[in-house]
Short mmCIF file of C-alpha atoms in Angstrom, two decimals:
data_model
loop_
_atom_site.label_atom_id
_atom_site.label_comp_id
_atom_site.label_asym_id
_atom_site.label_seq_id
_atom_site.Cartn_x
_atom_site.Cartn_y
_atom_site.Cartn_z
CA MET A 1 6.81 97.28 -31.80
CA SER A 2 6.40 99.00 -35.11
CA LEU A 3 6.42 97.42 -38.75
CA LEU A 4 9.79 96.03 -39.88
CA LYS A 5 10.14 96.92 -43.41
CA ALA A 6 11.32 94.45 -46.14
CA GLY A 7 15.09 94.81 -46.60
CA THR A 8 15.60 95.13 -42.95
CA SER A 9 18.62 93.17 -41.41
CA LEU A 10 17.17 91.20 -38.62
CA PRO A 11 18.99 89.03 -36.07
CA TYR A 12 17.57 85.66 -35.08
CA THR A 13 18.46 82.61 -32.98
CA ILE A 14 17.84 78.92 -34.20
CA THR A 15 17.00 76.52 -31.57
CA TYR A 16 17.67 72.76 -32.25
CA LEU A 17 15.73 70.29 -30.10
CA GLU A 18 15.65 66.57 -29.59
CA MET A 19 13.40 64.03 -28.12
CA ARG A 20 15.45 60.87 -27.16
CA GLN A 21 12.37 58.67 -26.06
CA PRO A 22 8.67 58.59 -27.10
CA PRO A 23 6.30 60.53 -24.81
CA GLY A 24 4.29 58.19 -22.61
CA ALA A 25 0.82 59.44 -23.85
CA ALA A 26 -0.76 57.92 -26.93
CA ALA A 27 -1.67 60.04 -29.94
CA PRO A 28 -4.44 62.20 -29.33
CA VAL A 29 -7.94 61.54 -31.11
CA LEU A 30 -8.51 64.37 -33.59
CA PRO A 31 -11.70 66.20 -33.53
CA GLU A 32 -14.44 64.52 -35.55
CA ASP A 33 -14.80 67.55 -37.88
CA THR A 34 -10.99 67.17 -38.87
CA ARG A 35 -9.16 64.69 -40.74
CA LEU A 36 -5.47 64.05 -41.53
CA GLU A 37 -4.39 63.23 -44.97
CA GLN A 38 -1.10 61.84 -46.11
CA ALA A 39 0.05 63.15 -49.49
CA ILE A 40 1.59 60.25 -51.62
CA SER A 41 4.46 61.64 -53.85
CA PRO A 42 2.83 65.24 -53.68
CA PRO A 43 3.54 67.69 -56.43
CA VAL A 44 6.04 70.43 -55.21
CA TRP A 45 3.36 73.14 -55.86
CA TYR A 46 1.13 71.39 -53.06
CA PHE A 47 4.01 71.51 -50.68
CA LEU A 48 4.91 75.01 -51.36
CA ALA A 49 1.24 76.13 -50.93
CA LEU A 50 1.25 74.64 -47.35
CA TYR A 51 4.78 75.88 -46.65
CA ASP A 52 3.70 79.43 -47.82
CA ALA A 53 0.39 79.55 -46.11
CA VAL A 54 2.06 78.61 -42.84
CA GLY A 55 5.46 80.19 -43.18
CA ARG A 56 4.94 83.36 -45.30
CA ALA A 57 4.67 85.60 -42.02
CA TYR A 58 7.75 84.00 -40.53
CA GLU A 59 10.21 84.49 -43.30
CA TRP A 60 10.04 80.81 -44.35
CA GLN A 61 12.28 81.08 -47.62
CA ASP A 62 14.75 78.26 -47.68
CA LYS A 63 12.78 75.96 -49.89
CA HIS A 64 12.13 78.79 -52.41
CA ARG A 65 16.16 79.06 -52.71
CA GLU A 66 16.43 75.31 -53.46
CA ASP A 67 17.18 74.04 -56.93
CA PRO A 68 13.88 72.89 -58.26
CA GLU A 69 15.22 69.23 -58.64
CA THR A 70 16.69 69.13 -55.18
CA LEU A 71 13.30 70.42 -53.81
CA ARG A 72 11.30 67.86 -55.80
CA ALA A 73 13.53 65.05 -54.61
CA PHE A 74 12.97 66.07 -51.10
CA VAL A 75 9.23 66.54 -51.27
CA GLN A 76 8.68 63.19 -53.19
CA HIS A 77 11.22 61.15 -51.31
CA PRO A 78 9.66 57.89 -50.07
CA GLN A 79 11.21 58.57 -46.59
CA VAL A 80 9.77 62.03 -46.18
CA GLU A 81 5.96 62.10 -45.27
CA LEU A 82 3.69 65.18 -45.63
CA ARG A 83 0.39 65.26 -43.74
CA THR A 84 -2.30 67.94 -43.86
CA LEU A 85 -4.86 68.51 -41.26
CA LEU A 86 -8.16 69.34 -42.92
CA LYS A 87 -11.27 70.97 -41.30
CA ASP A 88 -14.27 72.62 -43.01
CA GLY A 89 -12.76 71.56 -46.46
CA TRP A 90 -9.47 73.38 -46.32
CA PRO A 91 -6.06 72.91 -44.70
CA GLN A 92 -5.60 74.08 -41.18
CA GLY A 93 -1.86 73.07 -40.89
CA PHE A 94 0.64 70.50 -41.79
CA PHE A 95 3.76 68.63 -41.03
CA GLN A 96 6.66 66.84 -42.63
CA LEU A 97 8.48 63.98 -41.27
CA ASP A 98 11.92 63.21 -42.68
CA PHE A 99 13.20 59.67 -41.88
CA ARG A 100 15.93 59.69 -44.48
CA LYS A 101 18.79 59.60 -41.64
CA PRO A 102 19.01 56.11 -39.90
CA GLY A 103 17.68 56.15 -36.50
CA VAL A 104 16.13 59.77 -36.71
CA CYS A 105 12.76 61.17 -37.50
CA ASP A 106 13.17 65.01 -38.21
CA LEU A 107 10.14 67.16 -37.94
CA ALA A 108 11.23 68.94 -40.85
CA TYR A 109 8.20 71.30 -40.97
CA PHE A 110 5.30 71.89 -38.80
CA GLY A 111 2.61 74.75 -38.56
CA MET A 112 -0.81 76.09 -38.61
CA VAL A 113 -2.38 78.41 -41.16
CA PRO A 114 -2.81 81.95 -39.71
CA GLU A 115 -6.62 81.46 -39.54
CA ALA A 116 -6.09 78.17 -37.50
CA VAL A 117 -3.65 79.67 -34.90
CA GLY A 118 -5.20 79.68 -31.31
CA LYS A 119 -8.01 77.31 -32.08
CA GLY A 120 -6.67 74.38 -30.02
CA LEU A 121 -5.62 72.22 -33.10
CA GLY A 122 -1.67 73.10 -33.09
CA GLY A 123 -1.05 71.05 -29.95
CA LEU A 124 -3.04 68.07 -31.06
CA LEU A 125 -1.34 68.24 -34.49
CA LEU A 126 2.13 68.21 -32.88
CA LYS A 127 1.32 65.31 -30.64
CA THR A 128 -0.05 63.33 -33.62
CA ALA A 129 3.23 64.04 -35.54
CA ILE A 130 5.46 62.97 -32.71
CA ALA A 131 3.23 59.73 -32.43
CA ILE A 132 3.76 58.95 -36.04
CA GLY A 133 7.49 59.90 -36.16
CA TRP A 134 8.02 57.53 -33.12
CA ALA A 135 6.06 54.83 -34.97
CA GLY A 136 8.63 54.96 -37.70
CA ALA A 137 10.88 51.75 -38.13
CA GLY A 138 14.10 52.07 -35.98
CA VAL A 139 13.61 55.57 -34.67
CA GLU A 140 15.82 56.31 -31.75
CA LYS A 141 15.21 59.93 -31.57
CA MET A 142 13.22 62.93 -33.01
CA THR A 143 14.41 66.28 -33.91
CA VAL A 144 12.96 69.69 -34.69
CA ASN A 145 14.15 73.21 -35.01
CA THR A 146 12.60 76.57 -34.55
CA CYS A 147 13.77 80.10 -34.60
CA THR A 148 12.90 83.46 -33.16
CA LEU A 149 11.33 84.39 -36.40
CA ASP A 150 8.57 81.64 -36.06
CA HIS A 151 5.59 82.21 -34.00
CA PRO A 152 6.62 83.37 -30.42
CA ARG A 153 5.02 80.19 -28.85
CA ALA A 154 6.67 77.67 -31.00
CA LEU A 155 9.67 76.97 -28.89
CA GLY A 156 7.65 76.57 -25.76
CA LEU A 157 5.00 74.24 -27.68
CA TYR A 158 7.93 71.97 -28.63
CA GLN A 159 9.31 71.85 -25.14
CA SER A 160 5.93 71.10 -23.80
CA ALA A 161 5.62 68.18 -26.17
CA GLY A 162 8.90 66.64 -24.79
CA PHE A 163 11.64 68.26 -27.09
CA VAL A 164 14.79 69.42 -25.13
CA PRO A 165 17.13 72.18 -26.70
CA VAL A 166 20.39 70.74 -27.46
CA ARG A 167 22.02 73.99 -29.15
CA THR A 168 21.39 77.42 -30.55
CA VAL A 169 22.82 79.31 -33.58
CA GLU A 170 22.79 83.09 -34.10
CA ARG A 171 22.03 84.21 -37.65
CA THR A 172 20.93 87.27 -39.46
CA CYS A 173 18.48 87.58 -42.39
CA ILE A 174 17.29 90.42 -44.70
CA LEU A 175 13.40 90.56 -44.57
CA THR A 176 11.79 89.59 -47.84
CA ARG A 177 8.55 91.34 -46.86
CA ASP A 178 7.27 93.77 -44.29
CA ARG A 179 7.01 92.03 -40.71
CA ASP A 180 4.35 93.21 -38.30
CA PRO A 181 5.33 91.68 -34.89
CA SER A 182 2.04 92.54 -33.38
CA ARG A 183 0.39 89.74 -35.70
CA PHE A 184 2.15 87.37 -33.50
CA PRO A 185 0.55 87.69 -29.91
CA VAL A 186 2.46 85.92 -27.08
#
């Protein structure tokens, strides 16, 4: 497939998934040379740095369109947790859990930086996020969504972890930057 230029109108599908019971397995043990850090009341720039590092190639733009105060309130909300996976002194990936809706833990954001994709850490990080999510007080289900603009293996990864699709929505976006589909091997 050829390069898609910025400004191109591109259809995509959003898939919403749920997990109605915790998986049977315990949280995996992360490799010794990694650590998971929770950011307490992180500054917006820190969240956006991770968000952009992971989502830039996948057209993650929603948070850049938010009012700055709305974004700050989300990022620093006491019921929204941001965790970063570090290895070799730099972020390999992150996830954000949103516990604001009673009984629900939404995996609001999850992903690996391009340099860490395919190194075996993504599945471990996802299973860790799920274990932490289910450990939240009163959680009755977990939710997540992905779309066809995300990494081609994202939907399968969520399903292999136990999430089940519950609905899809068709949308169209205008690419904000050139997109090279060959960068996302299946």
